[in-house]
mmCIF file of C-alpha atoms in Angstrom:
data_model
loop_
_atom_site.group_PDB
_atom_site.id
_atom_site.type_symbol
_atom_site.label_atom_id
_atom_site.label_comp_id
_atom_site.label_asym_id
_atom_site.label_seq_id
_atom_site.Cartn_x
_atom_site.Cartn_y
_atom_site.Cartn_z
ATOM 1 C CA UNK A 1 -67.811 -22.904 -23.601
ATOM 2 C CA UNK A 2 -69.608 -19.298 -23.509
ATOM 3 C CA UNK A 3 -68.430 -17.170 -20.568
ATOM 4 C CA UNK A 4 -69.918 -14.095 -19.263
ATOM 5 C CA UNK A 5 -67.985 -11.296 -17.313
ATOM 6 C CA UNK A 6 -69.213 -8.387 -15.242
ATOM 7 C CA UNK A 7 -67.924 -5.941 -12.923
ATOM 8 C CA UNK A 8 -69.780 -4.610 -9.777
ATOM 9 C CA UNK A 9 -69.799 -2.167 -6.982
ATOM 10 C CA UNK A 10 -67.617 0.790 -7.084
ATOM 11 C CA UNK A 11 -64.792 1.190 -10.009
ATOM 12 C CA UNK A 12 -61.065 0.966 -9.383
ATOM 13 C CA UNK A 13 -58.040 0.926 -11.485
ATOM 14 C CA UNK A 14 -57.178 -2.694 -12.543
ATOM 15 C CA UNK A 15 -60.657 -3.827 -13.781
ATOM 16 C CA UNK A 16 -59.650 -3.515 -17.314
ATOM 17 C CA UNK A 17 -56.418 -5.445 -16.932
ATOM 18 C CA UNK A 18 -58.697 -8.418 -15.426
ATOM 19 C CA UNK A 19 -61.010 -8.118 -18.209
ATOM 20 C CA UNK A 20 -58.157 -8.130 -20.804
ATOM 21 C CA UNK A 21 -56.568 -11.240 -19.309
ATOM 22 C CA UNK A 22 -59.896 -13.254 -18.954
ATOM 23 C CA UNK A 23 -60.566 -12.846 -22.711
ATOM 24 C CA UNK A 24 -57.040 -12.974 -24.233
ATOM 25 C CA UNK A 25 -56.337 -16.052 -22.284
ATOM 26 C CA UNK A 26 -59.866 -17.834 -22.791
ATOM 27 C CA UNK A 27 -59.668 -16.984 -26.667
ATOM 28 C CA UNK A 28 -56.094 -17.729 -27.354
ATOM 29 C CA UNK A 29 -55.726 -21.054 -25.298
ATOM 30 C CA UNK A 30 -59.363 -22.531 -24.906
ATOM 31 C CA UNK A 31 -61.214 -20.998 -27.676
ATOM 32 C CA UNK A 32 -63.971 -19.680 -25.424
ATOM 33 C CA UNK A 33 -66.621 -17.232 -26.380
ATOM 34 C CA UNK A 34 -67.174 -14.027 -24.032
ATOM 35 C CA UNK A 35 -70.102 -11.903 -23.425
ATOM 36 C CA UNK A 36 -69.664 -8.682 -21.262
ATOM 37 C CA UNK A 37 -72.632 -7.480 -19.154
ATOM 38 C CA UNK A 38 -73.262 -3.760 -18.512
ATOM 39 C CA UNK A 39 -73.072 -2.404 -15.398
ATOM 40 C CA UNK A 40 -72.539 -5.007 -12.818
ATOM 41 C CA UNK A 41 -75.433 -7.274 -11.737
ATOM 42 C CA UNK A 42 -77.631 -4.902 -13.734
ATOM 43 C CA UNK A 43 -76.749 -6.153 -16.726
ATOM 44 C CA UNK A 44 -78.052 -9.812 -16.336
ATOM 45 C CA UNK A 45 -80.868 -8.549 -14.422
ATOM 46 C CA UNK A 46 -81.970 -6.457 -17.771
ATOM 47 C CA UNK A 47 -79.943 -8.622 -20.487
ATOM 48 C CA UNK A 48 -77.942 -5.537 -21.315
ATOM 49 C CA UNK A 49 -74.790 -6.893 -23.050
ATOM 50 C CA UNK A 50 -71.810 -6.068 -25.260
ATOM 51 C CA UNK A 51 -69.512 -8.217 -27.476
ATOM 52 C CA UNK A 52 -66.015 -9.156 -25.624
ATOM 53 C CA UNK A 53 -63.204 -10.460 -27.903
ATOM 54 C CA UNK A 54 -59.672 -9.681 -28.651
ATOM 55 C CA UNK A 55 -60.312 -6.753 -30.449
ATOM 56 C CA UNK A 56 -62.562 -5.315 -27.720
ATOM 57 C CA UNK A 57 -60.011 -5.671 -24.934
ATOM 58 C CA UNK A 58 -57.051 -4.310 -27.051
ATOM 59 C CA UNK A 59 -55.093 -1.134 -25.373
ATOM 60 C CA UNK A 60 -57.120 -1.318 -22.030
ATOM 61 C CA UNK A 61 -54.675 -2.601 -19.811
ATOM 62 C CA UNK A 62 -53.502 1.236 -18.566
ATOM 63 C CA UNK A 63 -57.017 2.544 -18.582
ATOM 64 C CA UNK A 64 -58.956 3.299 -15.239
ATOM 65 C CA UNK A 65 -62.225 2.330 -14.668
ATOM 66 C CA UNK A 66 -64.188 -0.468 -16.414
ATOM 67 C CA UNK A 67 -65.022 -0.639 -20.043
ATOM 68 C CA UNK A 68 -68.230 -2.902 -19.011
ATOM 69 C CA UNK A 69 -69.166 -0.105 -16.680
ATOM 70 C CA UNK A 70 -70.392 -0.827 -12.930
ATOM 71 C CA UNK A 71 -73.037 -0.189 -10.653
ATOM 72 C CA UNK A 72 -74.298 -1.295 -7.228
ATOM 73 C CA UNK A 73 -77.419 -3.284 -8.255
ATOM 74 C CA UNK A 74 -78.366 -6.163 -5.990
ATOM 75 C CA UNK A 75 -80.542 -8.677 -8.126
ATOM 76 C CA UNK A 76 -81.762 -10.175 -4.577
ATOM 77 C CA UNK A 77 -83.440 -6.493 -4.110
ATOM 78 C CA UNK A 78 -84.855 -6.686 -7.535
ATOM 79 C CA UNK A 79 -88.539 -7.417 -8.702
ATOM 80 C CA UNK A 80 -87.674 -10.970 -9.881
ATOM 81 C CA UNK A 81 -84.122 -10.332 -10.114
ATOM 82 C CA UNK A 82 -83.080 -13.784 -9.771
ATOM 83 C CA UNK A 83 -85.399 -15.208 -12.524
ATOM 84 C CA UNK A 84 -84.195 -12.666 -14.775
ATOM 85 C CA UNK A 85 -80.788 -13.272 -14.331
ATOM 86 C CA UNK A 86 -81.286 -16.679 -15.030
ATOM 87 C CA UNK A 87 -83.353 -16.247 -18.111
ATOM 88 C CA UNK A 88 -80.566 -13.805 -19.243
ATOM 89 C CA UNK A 89 -77.966 -16.539 -18.868
ATOM 90 C CA UNK A 90 -80.083 -18.856 -20.790
ATOM 91 C CA UNK A 91 -80.676 -16.444 -23.744
ATOM 92 C CA UNK A 92 -77.053 -15.747 -23.829
ATOM 93 C CA UNK A 93 -76.146 -19.314 -23.491
ATOM 94 C CA UNK A 94 -73.859 -18.622 -20.759
ATOM 95 C CA UNK A 95 -72.114 -21.724 -19.289
ATOM 96 C CA UNK A 96 -70.188 -19.843 -16.698
ATOM 97 C CA UNK A 97 -69.983 -16.212 -15.176
ATOM 98 C CA UNK A 98 -66.972 -14.529 -13.996
ATOM 99 C CA UNK A 99 -67.956 -11.561 -11.218
ATOM 100 C CA UNK A 100 -65.207 -9.209 -10.366
ATOM 101 C CA UNK A 101 -66.125 -7.095 -7.605
ATOM 102 C CA UNK A 102 -65.742 -6.450 -3.474
ATOM 103 C CA UNK A 103 -67.799 -8.070 -0.870
ATOM 104 C CA UNK A 104 -71.264 -7.040 -2.293
ATOM 105 C CA UNK A 105 -70.649 -8.247 -5.832
ATOM 106 C CA UNK A 106 -69.125 -11.589 -4.834
ATOM 107 C CA UNK A 107 -71.497 -11.709 -2.024
ATOM 108 C CA UNK A 108 -73.969 -12.128 -4.927
ATOM 109 C CA UNK A 109 -72.088 -14.397 -7.028
ATOM 110 C CA UNK A 110 -71.701 -16.929 -3.689
ATOM 111 C CA UNK A 111 -75.396 -17.152 -3.206
ATOM 112 C CA UNK A 112 -76.260 -17.668 -7.069
ATOM 113 C CA UNK A 113 -73.542 -20.361 -7.032
ATOM 114 C CA UNK A 114 -74.397 -21.909 -3.744
ATOM 115 C CA UNK A 115 -78.319 -21.550 -3.702
ATOM 116 C CA UNK A 116 -79.003 -21.709 -7.621
ATOM 117 C CA UNK A 117 -76.427 -23.599 -9.046
ATOM 118 C CA UNK A 118 -75.178 -21.031 -11.516
ATOM 119 C CA UNK A 119 -71.641 -21.306 -12.430
ATOM 120 C CA UNK A 120 -69.556 -18.480 -10.803
ATOM 121 C CA UNK A 121 -65.954 -17.376 -10.423
ATOM 122 C CA UNK A 122 -64.999 -14.762 -8.410
ATOM 123 C CA UNK A 123 -62.412 -12.144 -8.876
ATOM 124 C CA UNK A 124 -61.811 -9.646 -5.906
ATOM 125 C CA UNK A 125 -61.581 -6.081 -6.374
ATOM 126 C CA UNK A 126 -62.032 -3.095 -4.025
ATOM 127 C CA UNK A 127 -59.548 -0.334 -2.920
ATOM 128 C CA UNK A 128 -60.481 -0.631 0.735
ATOM 129 C CA UNK A 129 -58.631 -3.915 0.595
ATOM 130 C CA UNK A 130 -60.814 -5.463 3.023
ATOM 131 C CA UNK A 131 -61.536 -9.019 1.719
ATOM 132 C CA UNK A 132 -60.344 -11.441 4.259
ATOM 133 C CA UNK A 133 -59.552 -14.282 1.772
ATOM 134 C CA UNK A 134 -56.777 -12.647 -0.133
ATOM 135 C CA UNK A 135 -53.421 -10.675 1.120
ATOM 136 C CA UNK A 136 -54.077 -7.896 -1.366
ATOM 137 C CA UNK A 137 -56.708 -6.725 -3.923
ATOM 138 C CA UNK A 138 -56.094 -4.862 -6.831
ATOM 139 C CA UNK A 139 -56.938 -1.225 -6.477
ATOM 140 C CA UNK A 140 -55.684 -0.696 -3.279
ATOM 141 C CA UNK A 141 -51.902 0.046 -4.044
ATOM 142 C CA UNK A 142 -53.417 2.904 -6.656
ATOM 143 C CA UNK A 143 -55.222 4.489 -4.172
ATOM 144 C CA UNK A 144 -52.603 4.387 -1.500
ATOM 145 C CA UNK A 145 -50.233 6.193 -4.054
ATOM 146 C CA UNK A 146 -52.799 8.652 -4.979
ATOM 147 C CA UNK A 147 -53.577 9.530 -1.243
ATOM 148 C CA UNK A 148 -49.732 9.501 -0.381
ATOM 149 C CA UNK A 149 -49.002 11.986 -2.940
ATOM 150 C CA UNK A 150 -51.826 14.086 -1.678
ATOM 151 C CA UNK A 151 -50.491 14.203 1.586
ATOM 152 C CA UNK A 152 -47.034 15.046 0.526
ATOM 153 C CA UNK A 153 -48.364 18.052 -1.470
ATOM 154 C CA UNK A 154 -50.547 19.272 1.540
ATOM 155 C CA UNK A 155 -47.425 19.315 4.062
ATOM 156 C CA UNK A 156 -46.003 21.981 2.152
ATOM 157 C CA UNK A 157 -48.984 24.161 2.119
ATOM 158 C CA UNK A 158 -49.996 23.556 5.508
ATOM 159 C CA UNK A 159 -46.518 24.492 6.778
ATOM 160 C CA UNK A 160 -46.670 28.117 4.649
ATOM 161 C CA UNK A 161 -49.909 28.891 6.782
ATOM 162 C CA UNK A 162 -49.330 26.835 9.876
ATOM 163 C CA UNK A 163 -52.634 25.575 9.657
ATOM 164 C CA UNK A 164 -53.790 21.915 10.656
ATOM 165 C CA UNK A 165 -54.850 19.925 7.686
ATOM 166 C CA UNK A 166 -57.388 16.871 7.780
ATOM 167 C CA UNK A 167 -57.311 14.605 5.029
ATOM 168 C CA UNK A 168 -60.336 12.122 4.648
ATOM 169 C CA UNK A 169 -59.741 9.123 2.627
ATOM 170 C CA UNK A 170 -62.026 6.212 1.748
ATOM 171 C CA UNK A 171 -62.713 3.178 3.973
ATOM 172 C CA UNK A 172 -66.284 2.514 5.298
ATOM 173 C CA UNK A 173 -65.160 -0.513 7.389
ATOM 174 C CA UNK A 174 -61.751 -0.831 7.318
ATOM 175 C CA UNK A 175 -58.853 1.728 7.849
ATOM 176 C CA UNK A 176 -56.159 0.378 5.498
ATOM 177 C CA UNK A 177 -55.724 3.155 2.760
ATOM 178 C CA UNK A 178 -55.591 5.405 5.955
ATOM 179 C CA UNK A 179 -53.036 3.514 7.565
ATOM 180 C CA UNK A 180 -50.690 2.797 4.548
ATOM 181 C CA UNK A 181 -50.945 6.050 3.010
ATOM 182 C CA UNK A 182 -50.809 8.101 6.546
ATOM 183 C CA UNK A 183 -47.549 6.099 7.428
ATOM 184 C CA UNK A 184 -46.237 6.714 4.138
ATOM 185 C CA UNK A 185 -47.145 10.312 3.853
ATOM 186 C CA UNK A 186 -45.682 11.355 7.435
ATOM 187 C CA UNK A 187 -49.089 12.072 8.845
ATOM 188 C CA UNK A 188 -49.314 13.210 12.351
ATOM 189 C CA UNK A 189 -52.549 11.569 13.448
ATOM 190 C CA UNK A 190 -54.234 8.575 11.599
ATOM 191 C CA UNK A 191 -57.655 7.543 12.283
ATOM 192 C CA UNK A 192 -59.562 4.520 11.313
ATOM 193 C CA UNK A 193 -62.965 2.809 11.721
ATOM 194 C CA UNK A 194 -61.240 0.125 13.953
ATOM 195 C CA UNK A 195 -60.244 2.410 16.595
ATOM 196 C CA UNK A 196 -62.673 4.763 17.926
ATOM 197 C CA UNK A 197 -60.560 8.151 18.537
ATOM 198 C CA UNK A 198 -60.742 10.798 21.312
ATOM 199 C CA UNK A 199 -60.931 14.470 19.939
ATOM 200 C CA UNK A 200 -59.106 15.779 23.247
ATOM 201 C CA UNK A 201 -56.102 13.256 22.571
ATOM 202 C CA UNK A 202 -55.857 14.400 19.020
ATOM 203 C CA UNK A 203 -56.009 18.172 20.122
ATOM 204 C CA UNK A 204 -53.270 17.501 22.240
ATOM 205 C CA UNK A 205 -51.134 15.968 19.495
ATOM 206 C CA UNK A 206 -52.072 18.719 16.999
ATOM 207 C CA UNK A 207 -50.863 21.517 19.730
ATOM 208 C CA UNK A 208 -47.783 19.819 20.520
ATOM 209 C CA UNK A 209 -46.793 19.888 17.006
ATOM 210 C CA UNK A 210 -47.472 23.563 16.706
ATOM 211 C CA UNK A 211 -45.107 24.228 19.701
ATOM 212 C CA UNK A 212 -42.082 23.078 17.292
ATOM 213 C CA UNK A 213 -43.326 25.306 14.374
ATOM 214 C CA UNK A 214 -44.484 22.126 12.706
ATOM 215 C CA UNK A 215 -48.166 22.360 10.763
ATOM 216 C CA UNK A 216 -49.814 18.730 11.750
ATOM 217 C CA UNK A 217 -51.632 16.680 8.919
ATOM 218 C CA UNK A 218 -54.531 14.159 10.346
ATOM 219 C CA UNK A 219 -55.802 11.597 7.885
ATOM 220 C CA UNK A 220 -59.054 10.199 8.625
ATOM 221 C CA UNK A 221 -60.838 6.955 7.270
ATOM 222 C CA UNK A 222 -64.686 8.192 6.046
ATOM 223 C CA UNK A 223 -65.624 5.460 8.572
ATOM 224 C CA UNK A 224 -63.556 6.551 11.465
ATOM 225 C CA UNK A 225 -66.139 7.613 14.690
ATOM 226 C CA UNK A 226 -65.147 9.134 17.856
ATOM 227 C CA UNK A 227 -65.434 7.626 21.090
ATOM 228 C CA UNK A 228 -68.761 9.304 22.028
ATOM 229 C CA UNK A 229 -70.463 9.563 18.931
ATOM 230 C CA UNK A 230 -71.554 7.843 15.455
ATOM 231 C CA UNK A 231 -70.232 7.659 11.914
ATOM 232 C CA UNK A 232 -70.857 10.819 10.212
ATOM 233 C CA UNK A 233 -73.337 10.477 7.083
ATOM 234 C CA UNK A 234 -73.790 12.157 3.871
ATOM 235 C CA UNK A 235 -77.697 11.488 4.222
ATOM 236 C CA UNK A 236 -79.797 8.675 5.620
ATOM 237 C CA UNK A 237 -80.636 6.811 2.203
ATOM 238 C CA UNK A 238 -79.150 3.499 1.740
ATOM 239 C CA UNK A 239 -78.089 1.576 -1.650
ATOM 240 C CA UNK A 240 -79.492 -1.669 -2.672
ATOM 241 C CA UNK A 241 -77.111 -3.647 -0.569
ATOM 242 C CA UNK A 242 -77.945 -1.356 2.750
ATOM 243 C CA UNK A 243 -75.236 0.541 3.127
ATOM 244 C CA UNK A 244 -75.433 4.301 4.319
ATOM 245 C CA UNK A 245 -73.755 7.084 2.496
ATOM 246 C CA UNK A 246 -70.566 8.174 4.404
ATOM 247 C CA UNK A 247 -69.066 11.768 4.018
ATOM 248 C CA UNK A 248 -68.269 14.407 6.309
ATOM 249 C CA UNK A 249 -66.112 12.973 9.195
ATOM 250 C CA UNK A 250 -62.796 15.156 7.996
ATOM 251 C CA UNK A 251 -65.259 18.351 7.999
ATOM 252 C CA UNK A 252 -66.451 17.688 11.492
ATOM 253 C CA UNK A 253 -63.318 16.675 13.137
ATOM 254 C CA UNK A 254 -61.718 19.972 11.671
ATOM 255 C CA UNK A 255 -64.135 22.081 13.058
ATOM 256 C CA UNK A 256 -63.777 20.264 16.664
ATOM 257 C CA UNK A 257 -59.979 20.590 16.369
ATOM 258 C CA UNK A 258 -60.268 24.459 15.533
ATOM 259 C CA UNK A 259 -62.939 25.158 18.065
ATOM 260 C CA UNK A 260 -60.719 23.261 20.846
ATOM 261 C CA UNK A 261 -57.284 24.696 19.867
ATOM 262 C CA UNK A 262 -58.168 28.192 18.445
ATOM 263 C CA UNK A 263 -55.574 26.631 15.517
ATOM 264 C CA UNK A 264 -57.096 27.273 12.081
ATOM 265 C CA UNK A 265 -57.914 23.584 10.536
ATOM 266 C CA UNK A 266 -58.979 23.114 6.937
ATOM 267 C CA UNK A 267 -60.369 19.581 5.258
ATOM 268 C CA UNK A 268 -59.396 18.023 2.122
ATOM 269 C CA UNK A 269 -61.602 15.232 0.966
ATOM 270 C CA UNK A 270 -60.105 12.981 -1.763
ATOM 271 C CA UNK A 271 -63.208 10.877 -2.258
ATOM 272 C CA UNK A 272 -63.460 9.653 -5.783
ATOM 273 C CA UNK A 273 -59.852 10.819 -6.865
ATOM 274 C CA UNK A 274 -58.478 7.810 -5.235
ATOM 275 C CA UNK A 275 -60.592 5.444 -7.426
ATOM 276 C CA UNK A 276 -59.516 7.134 -10.822
ATOM 277 C CA UNK A 277 -56.895 7.348 -13.221
ATOM 278 C CA UNK A 278 -54.285 4.712 -14.349
ATOM 279 C CA UNK A 279 -53.863 1.732 -12.392
ATOM 280 C CA UNK A 280 -50.037 1.417 -10.664
ATOM 281 C CA UNK A 281 -47.692 -1.500 -11.955
ATOM 282 C CA UNK A 282 -48.453 -3.774 -8.940
ATOM 283 C CA UNK A 283 -52.394 -3.054 -9.607
ATOM 284 C CA UNK A 284 -51.699 -4.082 -13.075
ATOM 285 C CA UNK A 285 -49.627 -7.435 -12.403
ATOM 286 C CA UNK A 286 -52.057 -8.575 -9.580
ATOM 287 C CA UNK A 287 -55.242 -7.921 -11.734
ATOM 288 C CA UNK A 288 -53.727 -9.771 -14.637
ATOM 289 C CA UNK A 289 -52.534 -12.553 -12.667
ATOM 290 C CA UNK A 290 -56.264 -12.774 -11.179
ATOM 291 C CA UNK A 291 -57.763 -12.676 -14.760
ATOM 292 C CA UNK A 292 -55.325 -15.659 -15.971
ATOM 293 C CA UNK A 293 -56.479 -17.788 -12.996
ATOM 294 C CA UNK A 294 -60.161 -17.030 -13.284
ATOM 295 C CA UNK A 295 -60.307 -18.258 -16.454
ATOM 296 C CA UNK A 296 -58.093 -21.193 -15.876
ATOM 297 C CA UNK A 297 -60.751 -22.149 -12.947
ATOM 298 C CA UNK A 298 -63.632 -21.899 -15.434
ATOM 299 C CA UNK A 299 -61.593 -24.358 -17.259
ATOM 300 C CA UNK A 300 -61.215 -26.833 -14.494
ATOM 301 C CA UNK A 301 -65.143 -26.160 -13.945
ATOM 302 C CA UNK A 302 -63.979 -25.090 -10.326
ATOM 303 C CA UNK A 303 -67.021 -23.059 -9.601
ATOM 304 C CA UNK A 304 -68.118 -21.519 -6.338
ATOM 305 C CA UNK A 305 -64.607 -20.093 -6.215
ATOM 306 C CA UNK A 306 -62.813 -16.934 -5.728
ATOM 307 C CA UNK A 307 -59.112 -16.475 -6.758
ATOM 308 C CA UNK A 308 -56.972 -14.760 -4.201
ATOM 309 C CA UNK A 309 -53.318 -13.834 -3.560
ATOM 310 C CA UNK A 310 -51.453 -15.514 -0.710
ATOM 311 C CA UNK A 311 -47.768 -14.615 -0.292
ATOM 312 C CA UNK A 312 -46.814 -14.556 -4.394
ATOM 313 C CA UNK A 313 -49.235 -17.751 -5.152
ATOM 314 C CA UNK A 314 -52.545 -17.402 -6.779
ATOM 315 C CA UNK A 315 -54.951 -19.601 -5.323
ATOM 316 C CA UNK A 316 -58.689 -20.399 -5.125
ATOM 317 C CA UNK A 317 -60.874 -20.145 -2.162
ATOM 318 C CA UNK A 318 -64.783 -20.711 -1.762
ATOM 319 C CA UNK A 319 -66.878 -17.680 -2.605
ATOM 320 C CA UNK A 320 -68.595 -18.328 0.604
ATOM 321 C CA UNK A 321 -65.391 -18.023 2.776
ATOM 322 C CA UNK A 322 -63.988 -14.963 0.966
ATOM 323 C CA UNK A 323 -67.031 -13.127 1.835
ATOM 324 C CA UNK A 324 -67.893 -14.164 5.206
ATOM 325 C CA UNK A 325 -66.090 -11.447 7.134
ATOM 326 C CA UNK A 326 -64.258 -8.386 6.260
ATOM 327 C CA UNK A 327 -60.302 -8.011 6.919
ATOM 328 C CA UNK A 328 -59.869 -4.974 9.123
ATOM 329 C CA UNK A 329 -56.723 -3.660 10.290
ATOM 330 C CA UNK A 330 -54.812 -5.428 13.393
ATOM 331 C CA UNK A 331 -54.434 -3.467 16.136
ATOM 332 C CA UNK A 332 -50.590 -4.241 16.442
ATOM 333 C CA UNK A 333 -50.245 -2.569 12.919
ATOM 334 C CA UNK A 334 -51.942 0.468 14.129
ATOM 335 C CA UNK A 335 -49.899 0.436 17.223
ATOM 336 C CA UNK A 336 -46.675 0.701 14.857
ATOM 337 C CA UNK A 337 -48.031 3.590 13.306
ATOM 338 C CA UNK A 338 -48.920 5.647 16.743
ATOM 339 C CA UNK A 339 -45.316 5.775 17.283
ATOM 340 C CA UNK A 340 -45.246 8.938 14.980
ATOM 341 C CA UNK A 341 -48.697 10.508 16.531
ATOM 342 C CA UNK A 342 -48.061 13.716 17.780
#
């Protein structure tokens, strides 16, 4: 058995732990050969590969990012993309493909498996934690820890200058990072894509904090939107999966708060800091378990499936089900956080 491995979409802590677990168990217990595809789906499209063996994965467990590289290449939007993927897999004599990624990467794997008969197994990766078929995705815990530490640090500087600090975190469609980090970091307002916000209400909360000599922290997910407006975009360009580039809601909100309240407001955009660095212990644990179970699915020839965390168990779910809808923040969870607003 020869197995291909790729990592697609945005990088995140824990990707290398999956690769390591897949290769270690696949070689040691099943005697499989492995080939890595560079830069996500670009690798199969362009036949760009790297050897994967025990030596190649030695020492990568604590490393962030991915030794295979990543990209947002979509073979369905590339000229003859699917034909070239199939030709590459045939040339490389790949019997099965393990795709590690989020909704877009796994969406491609689902279509390749369901419509083109390519043997695929998926591993869920995203710092946004928005894949509905799994309780958690690896990368999320690390991102939340990084954002929480940043909020902790910002409290002291905000209080020193008595100014509003708006912290923009990642979260295109789902506000999991904002909710968890904001609650853990003691934010006074948390804004998420699932709940449109009222700027006047935010200003009232801000002013109430200043009355007790307390500088407020506002945490906002990049995809959050005001009641009477749309998402703030970096520009109008789209990636190969049709996504716009979000950026700027934090700066926009800070200016509005300052204009309406007269209180000085500043913005901190955490951006790709949330993706980088060494993975947390939880993410290493989860990513390793996902890798071990993914290679087991290959051994069982249980293709068209994604490994997922349910409670403390790793289960297999259909890729089509896993990518059918996003997991968003339930209103009841947001209501819990609202107790601490203002």
